[in-house]
JSON list of C-alpha atoms in Angstrom, two decimals:
[
{"chain": "A", "resi": 1, "resn": "UNK", "atom": "CA", "xyz": [114.36, 71.43, 114.32]},
{"chain": "A", "resi": 2, "resn": "UNK", "atom": "CA", "xyz": [116.97, 74.06, 113.18]},
{"chain": "A", "resi": 3, "resn": "UNK", "atom": "CA", "xyz": [117.77, 77.82, 113.55]},
{"chain": "A", "resi": 4, "resn": "UNK", "atom": "CA", "xyz": [118.42, 80.11, 110.73]},
{"chain": "A", "resi": 5, "resn": "UNK", "atom": "CA", "xyz": [120.91, 82.76, 111.39]},
{"chain": "A", "resi": 6, "resn": "UNK", "atom": "CA", "xyz": [122.09, 85.93, 109.02]},
{"chain": "A", "resi": 7, "resn": "UNK", "atom": "CA", "xyz": [124.80, 88.37, 109.15]},
{"chain": "A", "resi": 8, "resn": "UNK", "atom": "CA", "xyz": [123.07, 91.92, 109.85]},
{"chain": "A", "resi": 9, "resn": "UNK", "atom": "CA", "xyz": [123.66, 95.54, 110.64]},
{"chain": "A", "resi": 10, "resn": "UNK", "atom": "CA", "xyz": [126.51, 95.56, 108.22]},
{"chain": "A", "resi": 11, "resn": "UNK", "atom": "CA", "xyz": [126.32, 99.00, 107.14]},
{"chain": "A", "resi": 12, "resn": "UNK", "atom": "CA", "xyz": [128.01, 102.10, 108.53]},
{"chain": "A", "resi": 13, "resn": "UNK", "atom": "CA", "xyz": [126.63, 105.52, 108.53]},
{"chain": "A", "resi": 14, "resn": "UNK", "atom": "CA", "xyz": [124.73, 106.21, 105.10]},
{"chain": "A", "resi": 15, "resn": "UNK", "atom": "CA", "xyz": [125.94, 103.16, 103.56]},
{"chain": "A", "resi": 16, "resn": "UNK", "atom": "CA", "xyz": [124.11, 99.87, 104.14]},
{"chain": "A", "resi": 17, "resn": "UNK", "atom": "CA", "xyz": [124.74, 96.43, 103.09]},
{"chain": "A", "resi": 18, "resn": "UNK", "atom": "CA", "xyz": [122.11, 94.01, 104.23]},
{"chain": "A", "resi": 19, "resn": "UNK", "atom": "CA", "xyz": [118.21, 94.18, 103.73]},
{"chain": "A", "resi": 20, "resn": "UNK", "atom": "CA", "xyz": [118.06, 94.04, 107.64]},
{"chain": "A", "resi": 21, "resn": "UNK", "atom": "CA", "xyz": [114.14, 94.51, 107.77]},
{"chain": "A", "resi": 22, "resn": "UNK", "atom": "CA", "xyz": [113.22, 92.26, 105.18]},
{"chain": "A", "resi": 23, "resn": "UNK", "atom": "CA", "xyz": [115.71, 89.58, 106.09]},
{"chain": "A", "resi": 24, "resn": "UNK", "atom": "CA", "xyz": [114.36, 89.82, 109.93]},
{"chain": "A", "resi": 25, "resn": "UNK", "atom": "CA", "xyz": [110.84, 88.56, 108.55]},
{"chain": "A", "resi": 26, "resn": "UNK", "atom": "CA", "xyz": [112.87, 85.22, 107.79]},
{"chain": "A", "resi": 27, "resn": "UNK", "atom": "CA", "xyz": [115.57, 84.15, 110.13]},
{"chain": "A", "resi": 28, "resn": "UNK", "atom": "CA", "xyz": [114.91, 83.20, 113.67]},
{"chain": "A", "resi": 29, "resn": "UNK", "atom": "CA", "xyz": [118.63, 84.63, 115.09]},
{"chain": "A", "resi": 30, "resn": "UNK", "atom": "CA", "xyz": [120.58, 87.87, 113.67]},
{"chain": "A", "resi": 31, "resn": "UNK", "atom": "CA", "xyz": [124.47, 88.21, 114.01]},
{"chain": "A", "resi": 32, "resn": "UNK", "atom": "CA", "xyz": [124.60, 91.97, 114.25]},
{"chain": "A", "resi": 33, "resn": "UNK", "atom": "CA", "xyz": [127.91, 93.86, 113.32]},
{"chain": "A", "resi": 34, "resn": "UNK", "atom": "CA", "xyz": [129.13, 95.77, 116.71]},
{"chain": "A", "resi": 35, "resn": "UNK", "atom": "CA", "xyz": [131.14, 98.63, 115.02]},
{"chain": "A", "resi": 36, "resn": "UNK", "atom": "CA", "xyz": [134.69, 96.50, 114.52]},
{"chain": "A", "resi": 37, "resn": "UNK", "atom": "CA", "xyz": [134.18, 95.23, 110.73]},
{"chain": "A", "resi": 38, "resn": "UNK", "atom": "CA", "xyz": [130.96, 96.97, 110.19]},
{"chain": "A", "resi": 39, "resn": "UNK", "atom": "CA", "xyz": [127.94, 98.63, 111.89]},
{"chain": "A", "resi": 40, "resn": "UNK", "atom": "CA", "xyz": [127.70, 101.72, 113.97]},
{"chain": "A", "resi": 41, "resn": "UNK", "atom": "CA", "xyz": [125.77, 102.77, 116.99]},
{"chain": "A", "resi": 42, "resn": "UNK", "atom": "CA", "xyz": [122.65, 103.90, 115.25]},
{"chain": "A", "resi": 43, "resn": "UNK", "atom": "CA", "xyz": [122.57, 100.90, 112.80]},
{"chain": "A", "resi": 44, "resn": "UNK", "atom": "CA", "xyz": [123.15, 98.60, 116.26]},
{"chain": "A", "resi": 45, "resn": "UNK", "atom": "CA", "xyz": [120.02, 100.30, 117.67]},
{"chain": "A", "resi": 46, "resn": "UNK", "atom": "CA", "xyz": [117.74, 99.98, 114.81]},
{"chain": "A", "resi": 47, "resn": "UNK", "atom": "CA", "xyz": [118.39, 96.37, 114.15]},
{"chain": "A", "resi": 48, "resn": "UNK", "atom": "CA", "xyz": [117.78, 95.48, 117.56]},
{"chain": "A", "resi": 49, "resn": "UNK", "atom": "CA", "xyz": [114.57, 97.40, 117.86]},
{"chain": "A", "resi": 50, "resn": "UNK", "atom": "CA", "xyz": [113.53, 95.73, 114.61]},
{"chain": "A", "resi": 51, "resn": "UNK", "atom": "CA", "xyz": [114.66, 92.19, 116.07]},
{"chain": "A", "resi": 52, "resn": "UNK", "atom": "CA", "xyz": [112.94, 92.71, 119.27]},
{"chain": "A", "resi": 53, "resn": "UNK", "atom": "CA", "xyz": [109.78, 93.56, 117.33]},
{"chain": "A", "resi": 54, "resn": "UNK", "atom": "CA", "xyz": [109.76, 90.31, 115.62]},
{"chain": "A", "resi": 55, "resn": "UNK", "atom": "CA", "xyz": [111.05, 88.19, 118.51]},
{"chain": "A", "resi": 56, "resn": "UNK", "atom": "CA", "xyz": [114.28, 87.24, 116.79]},
{"chain": "A", "resi": 57, "resn": "UNK", "atom": "CA", "xyz": [117.31, 86.44, 118.90]},
{"chain": "A", "resi": 58, "resn": "UNK", "atom": "CA", "xyz": [119.92, 89.07, 119.05]},
{"chain": "A", "resi": 59, "resn": "UNK", "atom": "CA", "xyz": [123.58, 87.81, 118.75]},
{"chain": "A", "resi": 60, "resn": "UNK", "atom": "CA", "xyz": [127.07, 89.83, 118.95]},
{"chain": "A", "resi": 61, "resn": "UNK", "atom": "CA", "xyz": [128.87, 89.21, 115.78]},
{"chain": "A", "resi": 62, "resn": "UNK", "atom": "CA", "xyz": [132.38, 90.02, 117.12]},
{"chain": "A", "resi": 63, "resn": "UNK", "atom": "CA", "xyz": [135.32, 90.45, 114.87]},
{"chain": "A", "resi": 64, "resn": "UNK", "atom": "CA", "xyz": [139.08, 91.77, 114.51]},
{"chain": "A", "resi": 65, "resn": "UNK", "atom": "CA", "xyz": [139.34, 95.68, 114.42]},
{"chain": "A", "resi": 66, "resn": "UNK", "atom": "CA", "xyz": [138.97, 96.13, 110.78]},
{"chain": "A", "resi": 67, "resn": "UNK", "atom": "CA", "xyz": [136.41, 98.60, 109.36]},
{"chain": "A", "resi": 68, "resn": "UNK", "atom": "CA", "xyz": [138.53, 98.70, 106.08]},
{"chain": "A", "resi": 69, "resn": "UNK", "atom": "CA", "xyz": [138.69, 95.18, 105.33]},
{"chain": "A", "resi": 70, "resn": "UNK", "atom": "CA", "xyz": [135.31, 94.33, 106.53]},
{"chain": "A", "resi": 71, "resn": "UNK", "atom": "CA", "xyz": [136.73, 91.90, 109.14]},
{"chain": "A", "resi": 72, "resn": "UNK", "atom": "CA", "xyz": [137.94, 89.52, 106.61]},
{"chain": "A", "resi": 73, "resn": "UNK", "atom": "CA", "xyz": [142.05, 90.03, 107.08]},
{"chain": "A", "resi": 74, "resn": "UNK", "atom": "CA", "xyz": [143.78, 88.15, 109.55]},
{"chain": "A", "resi": 75, "resn": "UNK", "atom": "CA", "xyz": [145.28, 90.36, 112.37]},
{"chain": "A", "resi": 76, "resn": "UNK", "atom": "CA", "xyz": [147.76, 89.42, 115.23]},
{"chain": "A", "resi": 77, "resn": "UNK", "atom": "CA", "xyz": [146.10, 90.73, 118.13]},
{"chain": "A", "resi": 78, "resn": "UNK", "atom": "CA", "xyz": [147.55, 90.09, 121.48]},
{"chain": "A", "resi": 79, "resn": "UNK", "atom": "CA", "xyz": [145.26, 87.58, 123.25]},
{"chain": "A", "resi": 80, "resn": "UNK", "atom": "CA", "xyz": [144.62, 90.08, 126.31]},
{"chain": "A", "resi": 81, "resn": "UNK", "atom": "CA", "xyz": [143.59, 93.04, 123.76]},
{"chain": "A", "resi": 82, "resn": "UNK", "atom": "CA", "xyz": [141.64, 90.94, 121.77]},
{"chain": "A", "resi": 83, "resn": "UNK", "atom": "CA", "xyz": [139.61, 89.50, 124.78]},
{"chain": "A", "resi": 84, "resn": "UNK", "atom": "CA", "xyz": [138.86, 92.99, 125.89]},
{"chain": "A", "resi": 85, "resn": "UNK", "atom": "CA", "xyz": [137.80, 93.76, 122.32]},
{"chain": "A", "resi": 86, "resn": "UNK", "atom": "CA", "xyz": [135.24, 91.06, 122.10]},
{"chain": "A", "resi": 87, "resn": "UNK", "atom": "CA", "xyz": [134.02, 92.12, 125.60]},
{"chain": "A", "resi": 88, "resn": "UNK", "atom": "CA", "xyz": [133.75, 95.42, 124.51]},
{"chain": "A", "resi": 89, "resn": "UNK", "atom": "CA", "xyz": [131.42, 94.87, 121.36]},
{"chain": "A", "resi": 90, "resn": "UNK", "atom": "CA", "xyz": [129.49, 92.55, 123.43]},
{"chain": "A", "resi": 91, "resn": "UNK", "atom": "CA", "xyz": [128.82, 94.97, 125.83]},
{"chain": "A", "resi": 92, "resn": "UNK", "atom": "CA", "xyz": [127.95, 97.71, 123.24]},
{"chain": "A", "resi": 93, "resn": "UNK", "atom": "CA", "xyz": [125.32, 95.52, 121.51]},
{"chain": "A", "resi": 94, "resn": "UNK", "atom": "CA", "xyz": [123.75, 94.82, 125.03]},
{"chain": "A", "resi": 95, "resn": "UNK", "atom": "CA", "xyz": [122.99, 98.29, 125.61]},
{"chain": "A", "resi": 96, "resn": "UNK", "atom": "CA", "xyz": [120.70, 98.74, 122.53]},
{"chain": "A", "resi": 97, "resn": "UNK", "atom": "CA", "xyz": [119.23, 95.25, 122.98]},
{"chain": "A", "resi": 98, "resn": "UNK", "atom": "CA", "xyz": [118.30, 95.90, 126.67]},
{"chain": "A", "resi": 99, "resn": "UNK", "atom": "CA", "xyz": [117.01, 99.30, 125.46]},
{"chain": "A", "resi": 100, "resn": "UNK", "atom": "CA", "xyz": [114.81, 97.24, 122.62]},
{"chain": "A", "resi": 101, "resn": "UNK", "atom": "CA", "xyz": [113.54, 95.06, 125.58]},
{"chain": "A", "resi": 102, "resn": "UNK", "atom": "CA", "xyz": [115.68, 92.10, 124.41]},
{"chain": "A", "resi": 103, "resn": "UNK", "atom": "CA", "xyz": [119.21, 90.89, 125.20]},
{"chain": "A", "resi": 104, "resn": "UNK", "atom": "CA", "xyz": [122.27, 89.60, 123.56]},
{"chain": "A", "resi": 105, "resn": "UNK", "atom": "CA", "xyz": [121.34, 85.83, 123.37]},
{"chain": "A", "resi": 106, "resn": "UNK", "atom": "CA", "xyz": [124.63, 84.57, 121.99]},
{"chain": "A", "resi": 107, "resn": "UNK", "atom": "CA", "xyz": [128.12, 85.53, 120.34]},
{"chain": "A", "resi": 108, "resn": "UNK", "atom": "CA", "xyz": [129.48, 84.43, 117.05]},
{"chain": "A", "resi": 109, "resn": "UNK", "atom": "CA", "xyz": [132.92, 85.34, 115.45]},
{"chain": "A", "resi": 110, "resn": "UNK", "atom": "CA", "xyz": [133.03, 87.00, 112.10]},
{"chain": "A", "resi": 111, "resn": "UNK", "atom": "CA", "xyz": [134.90, 86.90, 109.07]},
{"chain": "A", "resi": 112, "resn": "UNK", "atom": "CA", "xyz": [139.03, 86.18, 109.56]},
{"chain": "A", "resi": 113, "resn": "UNK", "atom": "CA", "xyz": [138.37, 85.81, 113.30]},
{"chain": "A", "resi": 114, "resn": "UNK", "atom": "CA", "xyz": [135.69, 82.93, 112.62]},
{"chain": "A", "resi": 115, "resn": "UNK", "atom": "CA", "xyz": [138.32, 81.29, 110.55]},
{"chain": "A", "resi": 116, "resn": "UNK", "atom": "CA", "xyz": [141.29, 81.94, 112.46]},
{"chain": "A", "resi": 117, "resn": "UNK", "atom": "CA", "xyz": [139.80, 80.39, 115.88]},
{"chain": "A", "resi": 118, "resn": "UNK", "atom": "CA", "xyz": [139.07, 77.09, 113.83]},
{"chain": "A", "resi": 119, "resn": "UNK", "atom": "CA", "xyz": [142.68, 76.17, 114.49]},
{"chain": "A", "resi": 120, "resn": "UNK", "atom": "CA", "xyz": [144.31, 78.65, 116.61]},
{"chain": "A", "resi": 121, "resn": "UNK", "atom": "CA", "xyz": [143.96, 77.85, 120.06]},
{"chain": "A", "resi": 122, "resn": "UNK", "atom": "CA", "xyz": [145.47, 81.08, 121.53]},
{"chain": "A", "resi": 123, "resn": "UNK", "atom": "CA", "xyz": [143.15, 83.64, 119.57]},
{"chain": "A", "resi": 124, "resn": "UNK", "atom": "CA", "xyz": [140.18, 81.09, 120.21]},
{"chain": "A", "resi": 125, "resn": "UNK", "atom": "CA", "xyz": [140.94, 81.20, 124.12]},
{"chain": "A", "resi": 126, "resn": "UNK", "atom": "CA", "xyz": [141.02, 85.22, 123.83]},
{"chain": "A", "resi": 127, "resn": "UNK", "atom": "CA", "xyz": [137.81, 85.02, 122.09]},
{"chain": "A", "resi": 128, "resn": "UNK", "atom": "CA", "xyz": [136.25, 82.95, 125.14]},
{"chain": "A", "resi": 129, "resn": "UNK", "atom": "CA", "xyz": [137.97, 84.84, 127.64]},
{"chain": "A", "resi": 130, "resn": "UNK", "atom": "CA", "xyz": [136.38, 88.18, 125.97]},
{"chain": "A", "resi": 131, "resn": "UNK", "atom": "CA", "xyz": [132.66, 86.25, 126.31]},
{"chain": "A", "resi": 132, "resn": "UNK", "atom": "CA", "xyz": [133.22, 84.91, 129.86]},
{"chain": "A", "resi": 133, "resn": "UNK", "atom": "CA", "xyz": [134.12, 88.68, 130.59]},
{"chain": "A", "resi": 134, "resn": "UNK", "atom": "CA", "xyz": [131.02, 89.96, 129.25]},
{"chain": "A", "resi": 135, "resn": "UNK", "atom": "CA", "xyz": [128.80, 87.17, 130.23]},
{"chain": "A", "resi": 136, "resn": "UNK", "atom": "CA", "xyz": [129.67, 83.48, 131.29]},
{"chain": "A", "resi": 137, "resn": "UNK", "atom": "CA", "xyz": [126.40, 82.38, 130.29]},
{"chain": "A", "resi": 138, "resn": "UNK", "atom": "CA", "xyz": [126.49, 83.38, 126.28]},
{"chain": "A", "resi": 139, "resn": "UNK", "atom": "CA", "xyz": [126.40, 80.57, 124.01]},
{"chain": "A", "resi": 140, "resn": "UNK", "atom": "CA", "xyz": [128.99, 80.96, 121.30]},
{"chain": "A", "resi": 141, "resn": "UNK", "atom": "CA", "xyz": [128.06, 79.62, 117.63]},
{"chain": "A", "resi": 142, "resn": "UNK", "atom": "CA", "xyz": [130.92, 78.02, 115.46]},
{"chain": "A", "resi": 143, "resn": "UNK", "atom": "CA", "xyz": [132.21, 75.46, 113.11]},
{"chain": "A", "resi": 144, "resn": "UNK", "atom": "CA", "xyz": [131.77, 71.73, 114.19]},
{"chain": "A", "resi": 145, "resn": "UNK", "atom": "CA", "xyz": [134.93, 70.61, 115.36]},
{"chain": "A", "resi": 146, "resn": "UNK", "atom": "CA", "xyz": [136.77, 73.90, 115.70]},
{"chain": "A", "resi": 147, "resn": "UNK", "atom": "CA", "xyz": [139.05, 74.76, 118.60]},
{"chain": "A", "resi": 148, "resn": "UNK", "atom": "CA", "xyz": [136.91, 77.68, 119.38]},
{"chain": "A", "resi": 149, "resn": "UNK", "atom": "CA", "xyz": [134.14, 75.67, 120.50]},
{"chain": "A", "resi": 150, "resn": "UNK", "atom": "CA", "xyz": [136.44, 72.84, 121.99]},
{"chain": "A", "resi": 151, "resn": "UNK", "atom": "CA", "xyz": [137.97, 75.72, 124.30]},
{"chain": "A", "resi": 152, "resn": "UNK", "atom": "CA", "xyz": [134.34, 77.27, 124.93]},
{"chain": "A", "resi": 153, "resn": "UNK", "atom": "CA", "xyz": [132.67, 74.22, 125.69]},
{"chain": "A", "resi": 154, "resn": "UNK", "atom": "CA", "xyz": [135.97, 73.46, 128.45]},
{"chain": "A", "resi": 155, "resn": "UNK", "atom": "CA", "xyz": [135.23, 77.09, 129.83]},
{"chain": "A", "resi": 156, "resn": "UNK", "atom": "CA", "xyz": [131.76, 76.05, 130.49]},
{"chain": "A", "resi": 157, "resn": "UNK", "atom": "CA", "xyz": [130.05, 78.04, 127.94]},
{"chain": "A", "resi": 158, "resn": "UNK", "atom": "CA", "xyz": [127.21, 76.49, 125.97]},
{"chain": "A", "resi": 159, "resn": "UNK", "atom": "CA", "xyz": [128.38, 75.79, 122.38]},
{"chain": "A", "resi": 160, "resn": "UNK", "atom": "CA", "xyz": [126.01, 75.81, 119.00]},
{"chain": "A", "resi": 161, "resn": "UNK", "atom": "CA", "xyz": [127.47, 74.23, 115.91]},
{"chain": "A", "resi": 162, "resn": "UNK", "atom": "CA", "xyz": [126.55, 75.90, 112.55]},
{"chain": "A", "resi": 163, "resn": "UNK", "atom": "CA", "xyz": [126.70, 75.02, 108.97]},
{"chain": "A", "resi": 164, "resn": "UNK", "atom": "CA", "xyz": [126.84, 77.01, 105.67]},
{"chain": "A", "resi": 165, "resn": "UNK", "atom": "CA", "xyz": [124.74, 76.33, 102.69]},
{"chain": "A", "resi": 166, "resn": "UNK", "atom": "CA", "xyz": [126.58, 78.75, 100.36]},
{"chain": "A", "resi": 167, "resn": "UNK", "atom": "CA", "xyz": [129.70, 78.19, 101.22]},
{"chain": "A", "resi": 168, "resn": "UNK", "atom": "CA", "xyz": [132.06, 75.33, 99.90]},
{"chain": "A", "resi": 169, "resn": "UNK", "atom": "CA", "xyz": [133.69, 72.85, 102.47]},
{"chain": "A", "resi": 170, "resn": "UNK", "atom": "CA", "xyz": [136.80, 71.00, 102.45]},
{"chain": "A", "resi": 171, "resn": "UNK", "atom": "CA", "xyz": [136.74, 67.22, 102.97]},
{"chain": "A", "resi": 172, "resn": "UNK", "atom": "CA", "xyz": [137.97, 68.21, 106.76]},
{"chain": "A", "resi": 173, "resn": "UNK", "atom": "CA", "xyz": [134.74, 70.11, 107.05]},
{"chain": "A", "resi": 174, "resn": "UNK", "atom": "CA", "xyz": [136.34, 73.31, 107.24]},
{"chain": "A", "resi": 175, "resn": "UNK", "atom": "CA", "xyz": [135.40, 76.36, 105.07]},
{"chain": "A", "resi": 176, "resn": "UNK", "atom": "CA", "xyz": [137.12, 77.00, 101.51]},
{"chain": "A", "resi": 177, "resn": "UNK", "atom": "CA", "xyz": [138.81, 80.47, 101.66]},
{"chain": "A", "resi": 178, "resn": "UNK", "atom": "CA", "xyz": [137.00, 82.92, 99.96]},
{"chain": "A", "resi": 179, "resn": "UNK", "atom": "CA", "xyz": [139.62, 83.54, 97.59]},
{"chain": "A", "resi": 180, "resn": "UNK", "atom": "CA", "xyz": [139.48, 80.33, 95.63]},
{"chain": "A", "resi": 181, "resn": "UNK", "atom": "CA", "xyz": [137.42, 79.44, 92.91]},
{"chain": "A", "resi": 182, "resn": "UNK", "atom": "CA", "xyz": [133.94, 78.04, 93.93]},
{"chain": "A", "resi": 183, "resn": "UNK", "atom": "CA", "xyz": [134.27, 79.23, 97.72]},
{"chain": "A", "resi": 184, "resn": "UNK", "atom": "CA", "xyz": [130.80, 80.78, 97.58]},
{"chain": "A", "resi": 185, "resn": "UNK", "atom": "CA", "xyz": [127.91, 79.14, 95.96]},
{"chain": "A", "resi": 186, "resn": "UNK", "atom": "CA", "xyz": [125.76, 81.26, 94.12]},
{"chain": "A", "resi": 187, "resn": "UNK", "atom": "CA", "xyz": [123.22, 79.20, 92.64]},
{"chain": "A", "resi": 188, "resn": "UNK", "atom": "CA", "xyz": [119.90, 79.36, 94.57]},
{"chain": "A", "resi": 189, "resn": "UNK", "atom": "CA", "xyz": [118.67, 75.93, 93.84]},
{"chain": "A", "resi": 190, "resn": "UNK", "atom": "CA", "xyz": [121.90, 74.28, 94.74]},
{"chain": "A", "resi": 191, "resn": "UNK", "atom": "CA", "xyz": [122.02, 76.63, 98.15]},
{"chain": "A", "resi": 192, "resn": "UNK", "atom": "CA", "xyz": [117.95, 75.57, 98.96]},
{"chain": "A", "resi": 193, "resn": "UNK", "atom": "CA", "xyz": [118.89, 71.60, 98.17]},
{"chain": "A", "resi": 194, "resn": "UNK", "atom": "CA", "xyz": [122.21, 72.02, 100.39]},
{"chain": "A", "resi": 195, "resn": "UNK", "atom": "CA", "xyz": [120.07, 73.55, 103.01]},
{"chain": "A", "resi": 196, "resn": "UNK", "atom": "CA", "xyz": [117.39, 70.92, 103.50]},
{"chain": "A", "resi": 197, "resn": "UNK", "atom": "CA", "xyz": [120.44, 68.24, 103.13]},
{"chain": "A", "resi": 198, "resn": "UNK", "atom": "CA", "xyz": [122.15, 69.72, 106.34]},
{"chain": "A", "resi": 199, "resn": "UNK", "atom": "CA", "xyz": [118.92, 70.21, 108.17]},
{"chain": "A", "resi": 200, "resn": "UNK", "atom": "CA", "xyz": [117.76, 66.76, 107.75]},
{"chain": "A", "resi": 201, "resn": "UNK", "atom": "CA", "xyz": [120.70, 64.40, 107.20]},
{"chain": "A", "resi": 202, "resn": "UNK", "atom": "CA", "xyz": [123.46, 66.53, 108.55]},
{"chain": "A", "resi": 203, "resn": "UNK", "atom": "CA", "xyz": [125.64, 66.06, 105.24]},
{"chain": "A", "resi": 204, "resn": "UNK", "atom": "CA", "xyz": [126.83, 68.16, 102.45]},
{"chain": "A", "resi": 205, "resn": "UNK", "atom": "CA", "xyz": [128.98, 67.68, 99.34]},
{"chain": "A", "resi": 206, "resn": "UNK", "atom": "CA", "xyz": [132.48, 68.73, 99.98]},
{"chain": "A", "resi": 207, "resn": "UNK", "atom": "CA", "xyz": [134.43, 71.03, 97.28]},
{"chain": "A", "resi": 208, "resn": "UNK", "atom": "CA", "xyz": [135.88, 67.44, 96.01]},
{"chain": "A", "resi": 209, "resn": "UNK", "atom": "CA", "xyz": [132.54, 65.94, 95.73]},
{"chain": "A", "resi": 210, "resn": "UNK", "atom": "CA", "xyz": [132.65, 63.81, 98.78]},
{"chain": "A", "resi": 211, "resn": "UNK", "atom": "CA", "xyz": [129.71, 63.75, 101.07]},
{"chain": "A", "resi": 212, "resn": "UNK", "atom": "CA", "xyz": [130.89, 65.00, 104.70]},
{"chain": "A", "resi": 213, "resn": "UNK", "atom": "CA", "xyz": [129.20, 65.06, 107.78]},
{"chain": "A", "resi": 214, "resn": "UNK", "atom": "CA", "xyz": [128.21, 68.61, 108.97]},
{"chain": "A", "resi": 215, "resn": "UNK", "atom": "CA", "xyz": [126.09, 68.13, 112.21]},
{"chain": "A", "resi": 216, "resn": "UNK", "atom": "CA", "xyz": [124.55, 71.66, 112.97]},
{"chain": "A", "resi": 217, "resn": "UNK", "atom": "CA", "xyz": [122.16, 73.15, 114.87]},
{"chain": "A", "resi": 218, "resn": "UNK", "atom": "CA", "xyz": [121.98, 76.70, 112.97]},
{"chain": "A", "resi": 219, "resn": "UNK", "atom": "CA", "xyz": [122.06, 77.38, 109.43]},
{"chain": "A", "resi": 220, "resn": "UNK", "atom": "CA", "xyz": [123.79, 80.65, 108.12]},
{"chain": "A", "resi": 221, "resn": "UNK", "atom": "CA", "xyz": [122.07, 82.65, 105.57]},
{"chain": "A", "resi": 222, "resn": "UNK", "atom": "CA", "xyz": [124.69, 85.24, 104.26]},
{"chain": "A", "resi": 223, "resn": "UNK", "atom": "CA", "xyz": [122.78, 88.72, 104.20]},
{"chain": "A", "resi": 224, "resn": "UNK", "atom": "CA", "xyz": [125.26, 90.33, 101.77]},
{"chain": "A", "resi": 225, "resn": "UNK", "atom": "CA", "xyz": [124.78, 88.34, 98.83]},
{"chain": "A", "resi": 226, "resn": "UNK", "atom": "CA", "xyz": [122.76, 89.15, 95.82]},
{"chain": "A", "resi": 227, "resn": "UNK", "atom": "CA", "xyz": [118.89, 88.21, 96.41]},
{"chain": "A", "resi": 228, "resn": "UNK", "atom": "CA", "xyz": [119.61, 87.08, 99.82]},
{"chain": "A", "resi": 229, "resn": "UNK", "atom": "CA", "xyz": [115.95, 88.09, 101.01]},
{"chain": "A", "resi": 230, "resn": "UNK", "atom": "CA", "xyz": [114.59, 86.00, 98.41]},
{"chain": "A", "resi": 231, "resn": "UNK", "atom": "CA", "xyz": [116.82, 83.04, 98.82]},
{"chain": "A", "resi": 232, "resn": "UNK", "atom": "CA", "xyz": [116.40, 83.15, 102.56]},
{"chain": "A", "resi": 233, "resn": "UNK", "atom": "CA", "xyz": [112.73, 82.83, 102.06]},
{"chain": "A", "resi": 234, "resn": "UNK", "atom": "CA", "xyz": [113.03, 79.98, 99.65]},
{"chain": "A", "resi": 235, "resn": "UNK", "atom": "CA", "xyz": [115.22, 78.07, 102.07]},
{"chain": "A", "resi": 236, "resn": "UNK", "atom": "CA", "xyz": [112.55, 78.70, 104.99]},
{"chain": "A", "resi": 237, "resn": "UNK", "atom": "CA", "xyz": [109.74, 77.58, 102.84]},
{"chain": "A", "resi": 238, "resn": "UNK", "atom": "CA", "xyz": [111.68, 74.43, 101.34]},
{"chain": "A", "resi": 239, "resn": "UNK", "atom": "CA", "xyz": [112.94, 73.47, 104.81]},
{"chain": "A", "resi": 240, "resn": "UNK", "atom": "CA", "xyz": [109.28, 73.57, 106.45]},
{"chain": "A", "resi": 241, "resn": "UNK", "atom": "CA", "xyz": [107.77, 71.59, 103.45]},
{"chain": "A", "resi": 242, "resn": "UNK", "atom": "CA", "xyz": [110.19, 69.12, 104.47]},
{"chain": "A", "resi": 243, "resn": "UNK", "atom": "CA", "xyz": [108.83, 69.20, 107.88]},
{"chain": "A", "resi": 244, "resn": "UNK", "atom": "CA", "xyz": [111.83, 70.79, 109.51]},
{"chain": "A", "resi": 245, "resn": "UNK", "atom": "CA", "xyz": [110.95, 73.02, 112.29]},
{"chain": "A", "resi": 246, "resn": "UNK", "atom": "CA", "xyz": [112.71, 76.52, 112.14]},
{"chain": "A", "resi": 247, "resn": "UNK", "atom": "CA", "xyz": [113.21, 77.49, 115.53]},
{"chain": "A", "resi": 248, "resn": "UNK", "atom": "CA", "xyz": [116.10, 79.74, 117.47]},
{"chain": "A", "resi": 249, "resn": "UNK", "atom": "CA", "xyz": [118.53, 77.82, 119.60]},
{"chain": "A", "resi": 250, "resn": "UNK", "atom": "CA", "xyz": [118.69, 80.72, 122.19]}
]
């Protein structure tokens, strides 16, 4: 059994990046941009309505305040400020989720914040504090073995591990930074094969070629890659063909 999540609502005004409607026919969980790295009020409302119609779980994808850099630039935000901004983003999305007859079901950091809280305990604690401020029952989605999930677990938040079939891993189980060659895997056949391996055996080939363990309850499918919808459909079809039940975790 595995959940399929995708980053959605990553547009702003007239500019649209992700094919939200078609991806929502494939995934079981939607990481909705909350206006800090992408997204705006109208986009958030539309994606929540579409997700609710399809029974897809709505997740708050929280980020550093970085529209220009798409949330992929690391920032030194004071912990109290970061906690408040995380809670603010969750609260904004909750309004639209509830208006659509649903709710925010989990929280996932985005981009630079996601990678920062793998190792940085102070920033991880700030994100956890923000989630607790918004709703102390919300599950959080993150990288296995990260400081973020460790801190969240200690605070009593439900923790959910995720994996990436289209991102290269180091031997330590962290993601290879996007600026390095081979960090993003673009060959569809490879992505599909890695998805099945992660779901069935919890293993994947690291960037070095060595097989590593990555135990995950959710698999992320990036919505901003070329051919994202067709690839997502292939991944889901292949998983189900191998007897993997695709089901939301929240």
